[in-house]
Coordinates of C-alpha atoms in Angstrom, one line a residue:
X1 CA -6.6 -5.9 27.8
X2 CA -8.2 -8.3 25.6
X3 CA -10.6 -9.7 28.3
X4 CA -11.6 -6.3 29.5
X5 CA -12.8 -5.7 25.7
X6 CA -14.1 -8.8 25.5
X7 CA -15.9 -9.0 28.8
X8 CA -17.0 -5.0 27.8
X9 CA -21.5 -4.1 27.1
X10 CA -20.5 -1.4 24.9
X11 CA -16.8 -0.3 23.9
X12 CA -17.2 3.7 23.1
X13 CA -14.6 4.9 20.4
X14 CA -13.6 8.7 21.2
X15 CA -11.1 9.8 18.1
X16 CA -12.0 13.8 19.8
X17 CA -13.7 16.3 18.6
X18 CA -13.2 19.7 16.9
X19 CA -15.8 22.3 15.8
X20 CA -16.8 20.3 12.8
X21 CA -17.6 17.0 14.7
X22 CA -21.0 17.7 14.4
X23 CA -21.3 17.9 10.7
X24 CA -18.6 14.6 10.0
X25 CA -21.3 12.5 12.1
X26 CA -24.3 14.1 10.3
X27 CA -22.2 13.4 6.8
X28 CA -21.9 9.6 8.0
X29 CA -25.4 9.2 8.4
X30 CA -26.7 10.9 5.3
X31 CA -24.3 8.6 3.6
X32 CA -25.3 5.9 5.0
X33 CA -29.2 6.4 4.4
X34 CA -28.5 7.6 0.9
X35 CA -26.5 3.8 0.2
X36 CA -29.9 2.3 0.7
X37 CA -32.3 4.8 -0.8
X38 CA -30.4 5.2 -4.2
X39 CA -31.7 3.3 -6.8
X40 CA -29.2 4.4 -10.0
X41 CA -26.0 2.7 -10.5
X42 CA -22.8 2.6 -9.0
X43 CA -21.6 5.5 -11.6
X44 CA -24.3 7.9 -10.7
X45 CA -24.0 7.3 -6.8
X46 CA -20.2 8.8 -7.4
X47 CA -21.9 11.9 -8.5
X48 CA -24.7 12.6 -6.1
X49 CA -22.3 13.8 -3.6
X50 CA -19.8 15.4 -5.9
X51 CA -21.1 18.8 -5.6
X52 CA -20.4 18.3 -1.9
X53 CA -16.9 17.8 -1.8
X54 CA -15.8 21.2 -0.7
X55 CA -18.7 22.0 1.4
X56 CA -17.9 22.3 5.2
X57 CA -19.3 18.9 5.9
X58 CA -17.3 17.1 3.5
X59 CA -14.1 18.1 4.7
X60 CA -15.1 17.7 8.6
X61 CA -15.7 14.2 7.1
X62 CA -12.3 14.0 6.0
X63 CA -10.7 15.5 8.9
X64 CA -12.5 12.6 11.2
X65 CA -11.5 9.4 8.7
X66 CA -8.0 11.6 9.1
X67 CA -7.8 11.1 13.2
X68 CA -5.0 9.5 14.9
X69 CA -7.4 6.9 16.2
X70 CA -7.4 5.4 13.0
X71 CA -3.8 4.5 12.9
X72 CA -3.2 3.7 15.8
X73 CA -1.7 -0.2 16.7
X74 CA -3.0 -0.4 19.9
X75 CA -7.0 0.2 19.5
X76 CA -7.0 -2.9 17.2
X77 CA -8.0 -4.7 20.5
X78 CA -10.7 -2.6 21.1
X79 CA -12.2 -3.2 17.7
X80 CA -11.3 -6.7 17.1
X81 CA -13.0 -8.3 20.0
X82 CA -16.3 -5.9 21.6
X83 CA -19.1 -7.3 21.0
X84 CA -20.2 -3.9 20.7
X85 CA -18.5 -0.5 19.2
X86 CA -19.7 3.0 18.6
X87 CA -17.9 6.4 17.5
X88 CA -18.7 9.0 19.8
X89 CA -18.5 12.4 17.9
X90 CA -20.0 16.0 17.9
X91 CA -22.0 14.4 20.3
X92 CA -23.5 11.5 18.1
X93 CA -23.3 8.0 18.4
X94 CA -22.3 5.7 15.0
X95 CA -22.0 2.0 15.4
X96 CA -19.1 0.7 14.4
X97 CA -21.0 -1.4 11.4
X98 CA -22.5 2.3 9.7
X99 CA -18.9 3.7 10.3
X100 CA -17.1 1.0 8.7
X101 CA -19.2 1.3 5.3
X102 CA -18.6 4.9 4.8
X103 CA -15.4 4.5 5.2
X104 CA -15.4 1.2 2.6
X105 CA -17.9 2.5 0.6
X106 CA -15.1 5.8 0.3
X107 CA -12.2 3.4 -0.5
X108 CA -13.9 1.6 -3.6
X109 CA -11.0 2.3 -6.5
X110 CA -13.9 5.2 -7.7
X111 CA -14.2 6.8 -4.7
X112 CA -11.2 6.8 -3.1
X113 CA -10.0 9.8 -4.4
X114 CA -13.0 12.0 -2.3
X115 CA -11.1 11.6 0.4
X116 CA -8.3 13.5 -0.8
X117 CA -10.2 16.8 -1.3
X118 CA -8.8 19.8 1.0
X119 CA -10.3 23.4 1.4
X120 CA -7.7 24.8 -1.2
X121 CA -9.4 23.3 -5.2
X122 CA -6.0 23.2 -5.9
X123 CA -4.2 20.7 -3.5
X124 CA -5.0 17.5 -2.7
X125 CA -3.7 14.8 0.2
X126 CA -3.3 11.3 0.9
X127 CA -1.1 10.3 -2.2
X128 CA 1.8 10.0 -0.6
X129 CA 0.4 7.0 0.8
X130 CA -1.0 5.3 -1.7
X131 CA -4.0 7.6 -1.1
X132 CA -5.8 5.1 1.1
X133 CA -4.3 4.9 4.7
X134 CA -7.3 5.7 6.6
X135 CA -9.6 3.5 4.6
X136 CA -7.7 0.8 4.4
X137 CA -6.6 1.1 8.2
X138 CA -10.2 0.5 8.2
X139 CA -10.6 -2.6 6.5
X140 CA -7.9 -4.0 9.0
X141 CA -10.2 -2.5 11.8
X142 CA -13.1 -4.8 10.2
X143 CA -11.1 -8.1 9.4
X144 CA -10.1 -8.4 12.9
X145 CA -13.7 -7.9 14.2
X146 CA -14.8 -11.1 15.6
X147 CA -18.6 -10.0 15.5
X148 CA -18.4 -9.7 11.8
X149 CA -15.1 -10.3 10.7
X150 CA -14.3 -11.8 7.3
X151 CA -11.5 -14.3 9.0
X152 CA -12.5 -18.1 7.7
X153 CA -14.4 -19.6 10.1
X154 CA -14.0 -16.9 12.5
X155 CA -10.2 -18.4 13.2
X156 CA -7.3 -15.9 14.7
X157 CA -4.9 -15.0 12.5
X158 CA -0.8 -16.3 12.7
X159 CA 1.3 -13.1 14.1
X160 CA 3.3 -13.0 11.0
X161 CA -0.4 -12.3 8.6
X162 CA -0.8 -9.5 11.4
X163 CA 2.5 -8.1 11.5
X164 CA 1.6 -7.5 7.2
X165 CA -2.0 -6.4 7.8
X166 CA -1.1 -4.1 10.0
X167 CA 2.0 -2.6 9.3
X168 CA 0.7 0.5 8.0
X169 CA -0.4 1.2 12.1
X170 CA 1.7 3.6 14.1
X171 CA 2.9 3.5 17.7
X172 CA 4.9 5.4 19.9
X173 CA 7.3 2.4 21.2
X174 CA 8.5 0.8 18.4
X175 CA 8.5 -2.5 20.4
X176 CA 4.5 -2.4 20.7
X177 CA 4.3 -2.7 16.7
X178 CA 4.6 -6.4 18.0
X179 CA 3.2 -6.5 21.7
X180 CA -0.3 -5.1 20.8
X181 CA -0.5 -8.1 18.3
X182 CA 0.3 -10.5 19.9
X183 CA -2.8 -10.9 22.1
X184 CA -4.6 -10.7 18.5
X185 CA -2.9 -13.7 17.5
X186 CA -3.5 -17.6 17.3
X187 CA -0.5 -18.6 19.4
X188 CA 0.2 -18.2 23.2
X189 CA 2.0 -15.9 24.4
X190 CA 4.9 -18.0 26.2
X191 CA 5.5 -20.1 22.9
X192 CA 6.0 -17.4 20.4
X193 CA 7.0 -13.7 22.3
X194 CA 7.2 -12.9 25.4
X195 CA 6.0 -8.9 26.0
X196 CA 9.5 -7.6 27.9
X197 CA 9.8 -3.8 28.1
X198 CA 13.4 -4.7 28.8
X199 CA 14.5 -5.8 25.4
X200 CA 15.1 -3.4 22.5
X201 CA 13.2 -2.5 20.0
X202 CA 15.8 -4.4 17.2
X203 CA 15.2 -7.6 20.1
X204 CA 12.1 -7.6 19.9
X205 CA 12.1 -7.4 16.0
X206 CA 14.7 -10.1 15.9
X207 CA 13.1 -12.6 18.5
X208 CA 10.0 -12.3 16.3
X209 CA 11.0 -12.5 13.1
X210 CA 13.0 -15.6 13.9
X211 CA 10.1 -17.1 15.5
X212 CA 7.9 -16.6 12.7
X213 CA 10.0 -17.7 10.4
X214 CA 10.6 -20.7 12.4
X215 CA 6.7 -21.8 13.1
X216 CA 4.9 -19.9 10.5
X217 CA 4.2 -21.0 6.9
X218 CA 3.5 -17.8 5.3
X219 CA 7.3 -16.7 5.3
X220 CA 6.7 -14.4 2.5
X221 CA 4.1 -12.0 4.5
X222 CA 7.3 -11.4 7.1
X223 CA 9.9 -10.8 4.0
X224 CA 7.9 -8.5 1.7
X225 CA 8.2 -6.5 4.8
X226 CA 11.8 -6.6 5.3
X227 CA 15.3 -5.7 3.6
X228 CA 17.2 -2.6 3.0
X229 CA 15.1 -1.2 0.3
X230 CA 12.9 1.2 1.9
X231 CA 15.3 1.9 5.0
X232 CA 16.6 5.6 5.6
X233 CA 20.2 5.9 5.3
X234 CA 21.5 7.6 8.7
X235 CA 24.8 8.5 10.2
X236 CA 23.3 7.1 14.0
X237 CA 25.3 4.1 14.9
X238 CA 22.9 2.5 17.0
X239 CA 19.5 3.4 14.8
X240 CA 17.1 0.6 14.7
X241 CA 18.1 0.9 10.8
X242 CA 21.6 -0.2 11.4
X243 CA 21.2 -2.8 14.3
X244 CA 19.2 -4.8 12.4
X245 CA 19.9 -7.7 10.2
X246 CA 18.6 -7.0 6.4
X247 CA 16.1 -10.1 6.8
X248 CA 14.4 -8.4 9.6
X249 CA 11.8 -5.4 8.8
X250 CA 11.8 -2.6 10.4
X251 CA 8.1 -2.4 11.5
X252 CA 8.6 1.6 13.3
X253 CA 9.1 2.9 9.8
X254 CA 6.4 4.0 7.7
X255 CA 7.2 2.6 4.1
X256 CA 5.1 3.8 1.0
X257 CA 2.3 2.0 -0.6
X258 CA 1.9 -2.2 0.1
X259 CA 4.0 -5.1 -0.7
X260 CA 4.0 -6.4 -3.7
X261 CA 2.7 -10.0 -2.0
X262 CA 0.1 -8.4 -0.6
X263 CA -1.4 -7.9 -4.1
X264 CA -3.7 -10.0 -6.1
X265 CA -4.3 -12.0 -3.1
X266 CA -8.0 -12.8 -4.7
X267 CA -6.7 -14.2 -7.8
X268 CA -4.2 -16.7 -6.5
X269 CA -1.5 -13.6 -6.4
X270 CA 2.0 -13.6 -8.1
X271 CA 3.4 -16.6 -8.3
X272 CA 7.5 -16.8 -9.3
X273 CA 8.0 -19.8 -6.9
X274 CA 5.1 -20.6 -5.3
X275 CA 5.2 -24.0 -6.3
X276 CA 8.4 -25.3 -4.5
X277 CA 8.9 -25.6 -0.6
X278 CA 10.3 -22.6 1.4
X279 CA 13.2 -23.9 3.5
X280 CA 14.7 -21.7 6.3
X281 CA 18.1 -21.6 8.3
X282 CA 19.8 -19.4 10.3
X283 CA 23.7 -18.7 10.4
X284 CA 25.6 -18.0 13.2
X285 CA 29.1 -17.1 13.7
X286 CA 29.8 -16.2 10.3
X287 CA 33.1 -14.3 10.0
X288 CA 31.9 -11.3 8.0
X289 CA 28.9 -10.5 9.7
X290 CA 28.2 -9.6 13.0
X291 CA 24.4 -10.4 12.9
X292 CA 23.0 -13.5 12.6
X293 CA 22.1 -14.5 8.8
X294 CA 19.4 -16.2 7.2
X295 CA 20.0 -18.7 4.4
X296 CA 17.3 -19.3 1.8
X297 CA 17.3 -21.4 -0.9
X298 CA 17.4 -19.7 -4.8
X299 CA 18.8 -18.7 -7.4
X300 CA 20.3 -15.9 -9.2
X301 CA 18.8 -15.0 -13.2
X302 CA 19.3 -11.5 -13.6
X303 CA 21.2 -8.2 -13.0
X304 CA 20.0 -4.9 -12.1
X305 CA 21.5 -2.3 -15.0
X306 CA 19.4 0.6 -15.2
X307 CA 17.2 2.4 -12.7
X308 CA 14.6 5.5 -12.9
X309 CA 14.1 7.9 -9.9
X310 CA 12.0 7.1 -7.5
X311 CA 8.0 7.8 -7.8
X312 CA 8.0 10.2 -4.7
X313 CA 4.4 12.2 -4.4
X314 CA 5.4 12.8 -0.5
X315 CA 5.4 16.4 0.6
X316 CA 6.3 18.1 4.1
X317 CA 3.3 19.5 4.0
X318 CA 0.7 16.8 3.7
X319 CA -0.5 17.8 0.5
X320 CA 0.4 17.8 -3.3
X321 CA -1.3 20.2 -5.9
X322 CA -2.7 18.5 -9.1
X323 CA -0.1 20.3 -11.1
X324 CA 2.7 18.8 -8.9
X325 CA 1.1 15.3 -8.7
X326 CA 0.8 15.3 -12.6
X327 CA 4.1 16.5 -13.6
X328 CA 5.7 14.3 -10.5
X329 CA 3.9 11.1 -12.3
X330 CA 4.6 12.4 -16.0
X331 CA 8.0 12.6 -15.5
X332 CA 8.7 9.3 -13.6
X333 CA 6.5 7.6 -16.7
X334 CA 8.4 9.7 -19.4
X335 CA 11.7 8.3 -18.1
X336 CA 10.4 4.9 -17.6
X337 CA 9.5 4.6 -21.1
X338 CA 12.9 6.2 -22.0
X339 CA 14.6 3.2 -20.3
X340 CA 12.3 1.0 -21.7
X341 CA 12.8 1.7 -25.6
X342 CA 16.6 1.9 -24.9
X343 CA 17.2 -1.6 -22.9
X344 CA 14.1 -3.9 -22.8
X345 CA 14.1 -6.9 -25.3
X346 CA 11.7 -6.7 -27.8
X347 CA 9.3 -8.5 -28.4
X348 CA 9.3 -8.8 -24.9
X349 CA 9.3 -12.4 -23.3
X350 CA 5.8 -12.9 -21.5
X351 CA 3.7 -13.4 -23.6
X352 CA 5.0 -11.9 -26.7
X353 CA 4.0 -8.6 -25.7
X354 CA 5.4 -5.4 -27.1
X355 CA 7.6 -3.3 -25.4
X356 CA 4.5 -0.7 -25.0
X357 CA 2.1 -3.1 -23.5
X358 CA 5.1 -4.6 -21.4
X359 CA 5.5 -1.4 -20.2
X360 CA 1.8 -0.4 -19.2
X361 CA 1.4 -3.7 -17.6
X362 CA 4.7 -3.4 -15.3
X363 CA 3.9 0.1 -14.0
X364 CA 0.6 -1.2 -12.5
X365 CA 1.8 -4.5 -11.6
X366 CA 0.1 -6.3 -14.1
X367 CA -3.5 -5.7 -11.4
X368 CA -6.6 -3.9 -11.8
X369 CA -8.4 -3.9 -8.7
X370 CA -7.1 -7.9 -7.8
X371 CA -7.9 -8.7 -11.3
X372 CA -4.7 -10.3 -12.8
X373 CA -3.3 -10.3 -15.1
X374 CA -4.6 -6.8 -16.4
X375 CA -8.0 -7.3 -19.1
X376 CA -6.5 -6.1 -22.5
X377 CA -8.8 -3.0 -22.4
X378 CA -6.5 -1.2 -20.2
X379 CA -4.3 -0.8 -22.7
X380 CA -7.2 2.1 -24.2
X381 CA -7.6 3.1 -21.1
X382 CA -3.7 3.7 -20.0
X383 CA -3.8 5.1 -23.4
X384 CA -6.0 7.9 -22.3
X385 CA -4.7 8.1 -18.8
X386 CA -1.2 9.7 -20.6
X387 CA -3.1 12.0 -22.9
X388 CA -5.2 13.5 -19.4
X389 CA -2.4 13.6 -17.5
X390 CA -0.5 15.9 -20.1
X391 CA -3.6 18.2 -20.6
X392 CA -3.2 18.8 -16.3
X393 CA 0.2 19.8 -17.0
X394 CA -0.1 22.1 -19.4
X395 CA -2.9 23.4 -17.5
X396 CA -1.1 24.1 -14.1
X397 CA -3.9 24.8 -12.4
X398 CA -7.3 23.3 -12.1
X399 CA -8.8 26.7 -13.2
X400 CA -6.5 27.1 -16.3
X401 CA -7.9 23.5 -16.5
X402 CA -11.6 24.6 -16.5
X403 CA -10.6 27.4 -19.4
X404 CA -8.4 24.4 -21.5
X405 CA -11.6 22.4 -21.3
X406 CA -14.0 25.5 -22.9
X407 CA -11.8 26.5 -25.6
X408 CA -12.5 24.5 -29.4
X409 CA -8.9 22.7 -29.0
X410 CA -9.6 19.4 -31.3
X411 CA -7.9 16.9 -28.5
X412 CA -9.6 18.5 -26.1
X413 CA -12.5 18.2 -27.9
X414 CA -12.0 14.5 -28.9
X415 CA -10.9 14.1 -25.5
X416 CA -13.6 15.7 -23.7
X417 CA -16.0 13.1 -26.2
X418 CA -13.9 10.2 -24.4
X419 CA -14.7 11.3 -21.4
X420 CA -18.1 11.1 -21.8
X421 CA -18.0 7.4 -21.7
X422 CA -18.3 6.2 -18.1
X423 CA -16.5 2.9 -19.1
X424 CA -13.8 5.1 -20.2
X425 CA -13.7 7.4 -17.3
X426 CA -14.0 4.6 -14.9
X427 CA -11.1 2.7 -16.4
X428 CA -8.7 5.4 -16.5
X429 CA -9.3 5.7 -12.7
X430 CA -8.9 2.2 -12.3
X431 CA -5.6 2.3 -13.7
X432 CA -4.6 5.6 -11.7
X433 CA -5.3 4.0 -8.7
X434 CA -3.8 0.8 -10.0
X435 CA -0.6 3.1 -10.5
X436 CA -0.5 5.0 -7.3
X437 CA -0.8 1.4 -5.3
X438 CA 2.3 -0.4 -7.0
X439 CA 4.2 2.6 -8.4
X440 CA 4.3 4.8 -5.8
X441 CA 7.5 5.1 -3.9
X442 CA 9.4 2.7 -5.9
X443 CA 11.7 3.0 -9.3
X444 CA 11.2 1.8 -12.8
X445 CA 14.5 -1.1 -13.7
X446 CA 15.6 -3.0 -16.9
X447 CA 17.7 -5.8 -16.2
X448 CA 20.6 -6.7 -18.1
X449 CA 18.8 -9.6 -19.5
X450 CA 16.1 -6.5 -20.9
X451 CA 13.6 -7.6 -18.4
X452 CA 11.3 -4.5 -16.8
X453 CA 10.7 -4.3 -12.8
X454 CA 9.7 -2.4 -9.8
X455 CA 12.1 -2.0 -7.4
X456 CA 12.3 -0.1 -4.0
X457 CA 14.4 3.3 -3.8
X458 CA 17.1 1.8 -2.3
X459 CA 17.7 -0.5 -5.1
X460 CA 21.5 0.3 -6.9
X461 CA 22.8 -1.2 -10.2
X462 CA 24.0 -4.4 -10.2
X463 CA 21.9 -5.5 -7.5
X464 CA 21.3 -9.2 -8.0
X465 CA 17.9 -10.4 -9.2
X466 CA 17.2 -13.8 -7.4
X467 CA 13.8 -16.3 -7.7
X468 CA 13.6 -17.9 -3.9
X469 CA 11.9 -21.4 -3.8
X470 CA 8.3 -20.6 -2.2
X471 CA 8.5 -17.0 -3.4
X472 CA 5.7 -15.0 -5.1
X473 CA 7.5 -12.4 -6.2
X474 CA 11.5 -12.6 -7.0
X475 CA 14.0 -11.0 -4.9
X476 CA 16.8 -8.5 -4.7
X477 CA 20.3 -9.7 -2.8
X478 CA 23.5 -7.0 -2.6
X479 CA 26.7 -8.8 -2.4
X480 CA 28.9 -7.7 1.1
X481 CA 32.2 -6.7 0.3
X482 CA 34.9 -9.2 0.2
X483 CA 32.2 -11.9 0.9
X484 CA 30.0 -14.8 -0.6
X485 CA 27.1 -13.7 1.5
X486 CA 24.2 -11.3 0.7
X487 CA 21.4 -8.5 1.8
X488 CA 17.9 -7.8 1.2
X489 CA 17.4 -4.8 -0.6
X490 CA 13.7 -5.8 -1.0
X491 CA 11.1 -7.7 -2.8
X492 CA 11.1 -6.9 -6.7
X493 CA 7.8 -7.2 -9.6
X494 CA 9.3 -8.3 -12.7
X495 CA 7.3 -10.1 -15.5
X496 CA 8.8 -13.3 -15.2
X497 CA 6.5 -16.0 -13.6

């Protein structure tokens, strides 16, 4: 398939078409001409389609960046190697190049919530997801594209940097999470995978993994990916879930949000072990485990003792209302701080911080848009974020919102005076989105040695807390029963590099 791509004059993209085609094609191009025509800043760009964003043609917009196409594992080889895309739709033609800066331009930490907008001003979509799934699906599409890709030196990237990049791509056999990669990928074929429709889907996963692991340096970008954290308990024997080993992701699954290693990758990243050498083996015939088992080098510091729920903004439906998201976040931050005040040391141990800014800094991360650690501003900003996010829910709704925001309340008022200050505004989205990318489906801890985390929604108390040599972020291991050997529950943020 590669070669016919290659080899292709034009590659014409198809994602289908609906009634509102028409005016999601016409909305790209006015975009796009509007990019280079506007001469105010950044700020004032944000608001010269604002009044726009119910209007039929902003929502066909969002319906189109919302297309299957877009997620889909396998059309990376049509992207990644023509010389020469379009988008066919409603009729109209887009290069790939004007499609791929809407859709950047609408995933820049300001924008990217203009793509959650729905026909109803009371609901909104895409948080479950970190609220960026298209756009950064995107991103991915560009990356890979060899005409104008940002790979150094135009070099093919290792299978296991795919495997991370792309996981957030769906297929319908699990097993093609790997085969439509691997023709993507700087190795051959024959010496890493070989594409066999007769293995299983766990096979696949586990010839690959080990093969990564085994040839690959970046071990970390296969890892972060794997564990027990995020996987669905099941009573099914034979689910992928349970016939794999805990070191070996689950790549059918649709997790929430991004790794943690994944983040920061522009300022040199976390970095608990980054400094020592990454050495890999793999068990076999261990008594108390079926599976095969991998054996890393680390060491234990820390134990789990208290967790919060977990920050779940998924609904059945698609879509949250801004009541719901608000309350969902308030409440999850409310009992985060509960912990916090209760069992974090204090002063806490980075940096002599107090348990507050401790606190703000660990539910984001410690990022702002790959700036880390956090600028000291945020702390105002944060600050503000909390007071906002109690006014929506008192409000309930955004017209109860609208009356709230006439009436002569004095924090309103003072409020509403903040507000008015686009470094204030634009920092309290920053750290929204900041919030919604690390926080998101994943629970507030404090070890017992008062140190605060992240930790995946599998996570239980007592769960070990270990720092593995070539690690950026430290790890979680789960003690079998009636054995010296460990699980994966998942990768973990804690302050502690």
């Amino acid at each position: 398939m590669r070669k016919i791509y290659e080899n292709a004059t034009r590659v014409i993209v198809w994602p289908g078409d609906s009634f509102s085609s028409r005016l999601a094609s016409a909305m790209v191009y006015d975009l796009y001409g509007t990019s280079f025509m506007f001469q105010g800043s950044a700020y004032d760009f944000d608001k010269w389609f604002f009044h726009e964003r119910y209007s039929p043609r902003w929502l066909a917009l969002v319906q189109l960046l919302k297309k299957p196409y877009f997620s889909r594992i396998w059309v990376l080889q049509e992207i990644a190697v023509a010389s020469n895309v379009q988008v066919l739709h409603g009729g109209i033609y887009i290069p790939w190049e004007i499609m791929f800066k809407i859709m950047t331009d609408l995933w820049h930490p300001h924008r990217r919530t203009s793509l959650s907008y729905t026909s109803n001003p009371e609901m909104r979509t895409f948080h479950q997801s970190s609220q960026s799934d298209p756009a950064h699906n995107a991103s991915i599409m560009w990356l890979l594209y060899t005409k104008h890709g940002r790979v150094p030196n135009g070099e093919r990237l290792r299978l296991g940097k795919l495997l991370c990049l792309c996981s957030k791509f769906k297929s319908t056999d699990a097993r093609d999470k790997i085969f439509a990669l691997v023709g993507l990928a700087v190795e051959t074929t024959p010496s890493l995978i070989a594409i066999d429709y007769e293995d299983t889907p766990a096979q696949v996963y586990i010839k690959s993994t080990r093969n990564i692991l085994s040839r690959e340096n970046d071990h970390f970008d296969i890892l972060s990916n794997s564990g027990i954290g995020y996987r669905k308990k099941t009573d099914v024997a034979d689910s992928l879930s349970t016939t794999l080993p805990s070191w070996v992701a689950d790549w059918s699954s649709q997790r929430i949000g991004f790794t943690l290693a994944s983040r920061g990758d522009g300022t040199g990243g976390y970095c608990s072990s980054t400094h020592t050498e990454t050495t890999i083996d793999f068990l076999h015939d261990v008594p108390e485990s079926p599976l095969e088992i991998l054996s890393l080098k680390g060491i234990l510091i820390d134990t789990i003792d208290e967790l919060g729920c977990t920050l779940d903004t998924e609904r059945e439906s698609g879509e949250i209302s801004i009541s719901d998201y608000s309350t969902t976040v308030n409440h999850w931050y409310e009992e985060a701080k509960d912990i916090t005040f209760r069992k974090a040391k204090n002063p806490y141990p980075q940096g002599n911080q107090s348990r507050a800014e401790a606190l703000w800094r660990t539910i984001i991360g410690d990022i702002v848009d790959q700036i880390r650690p956090a600028p000291p501003e945020f702390a105002q900003y944060f600050s503000k974020w909390v007071e906002w996010g109690a006014i929506i829910q008192s409000a309930g709704t955004r017209s109860a919102l609208e009356d709230i925001m006439k009436k002569n309340d004095p924090q309103v008022e003072a409020m509403n005076s903040k507000l008015s200050s686009e470094t204030i505004q634009s920092g309290m989205r920053d750290y929204s989105n900041s919030l919604a990318e690390i926080s998101v489906g994943r629970k507030f801890c404090v070890t017992k040695d008062g140190y605060m985390g992240l930790v995946p929604p599998g996570t239980e108390e007592d769960d070990l807390v270990c720092i593995i040599a070539g690690a950026p972020t430290p790890y979680l291991l789960r003690r079998f029963k009636h054995s010296s050997s460990k699980t994966f529950p998942m990768e973990l943020y804690q302050l502690v590099d």
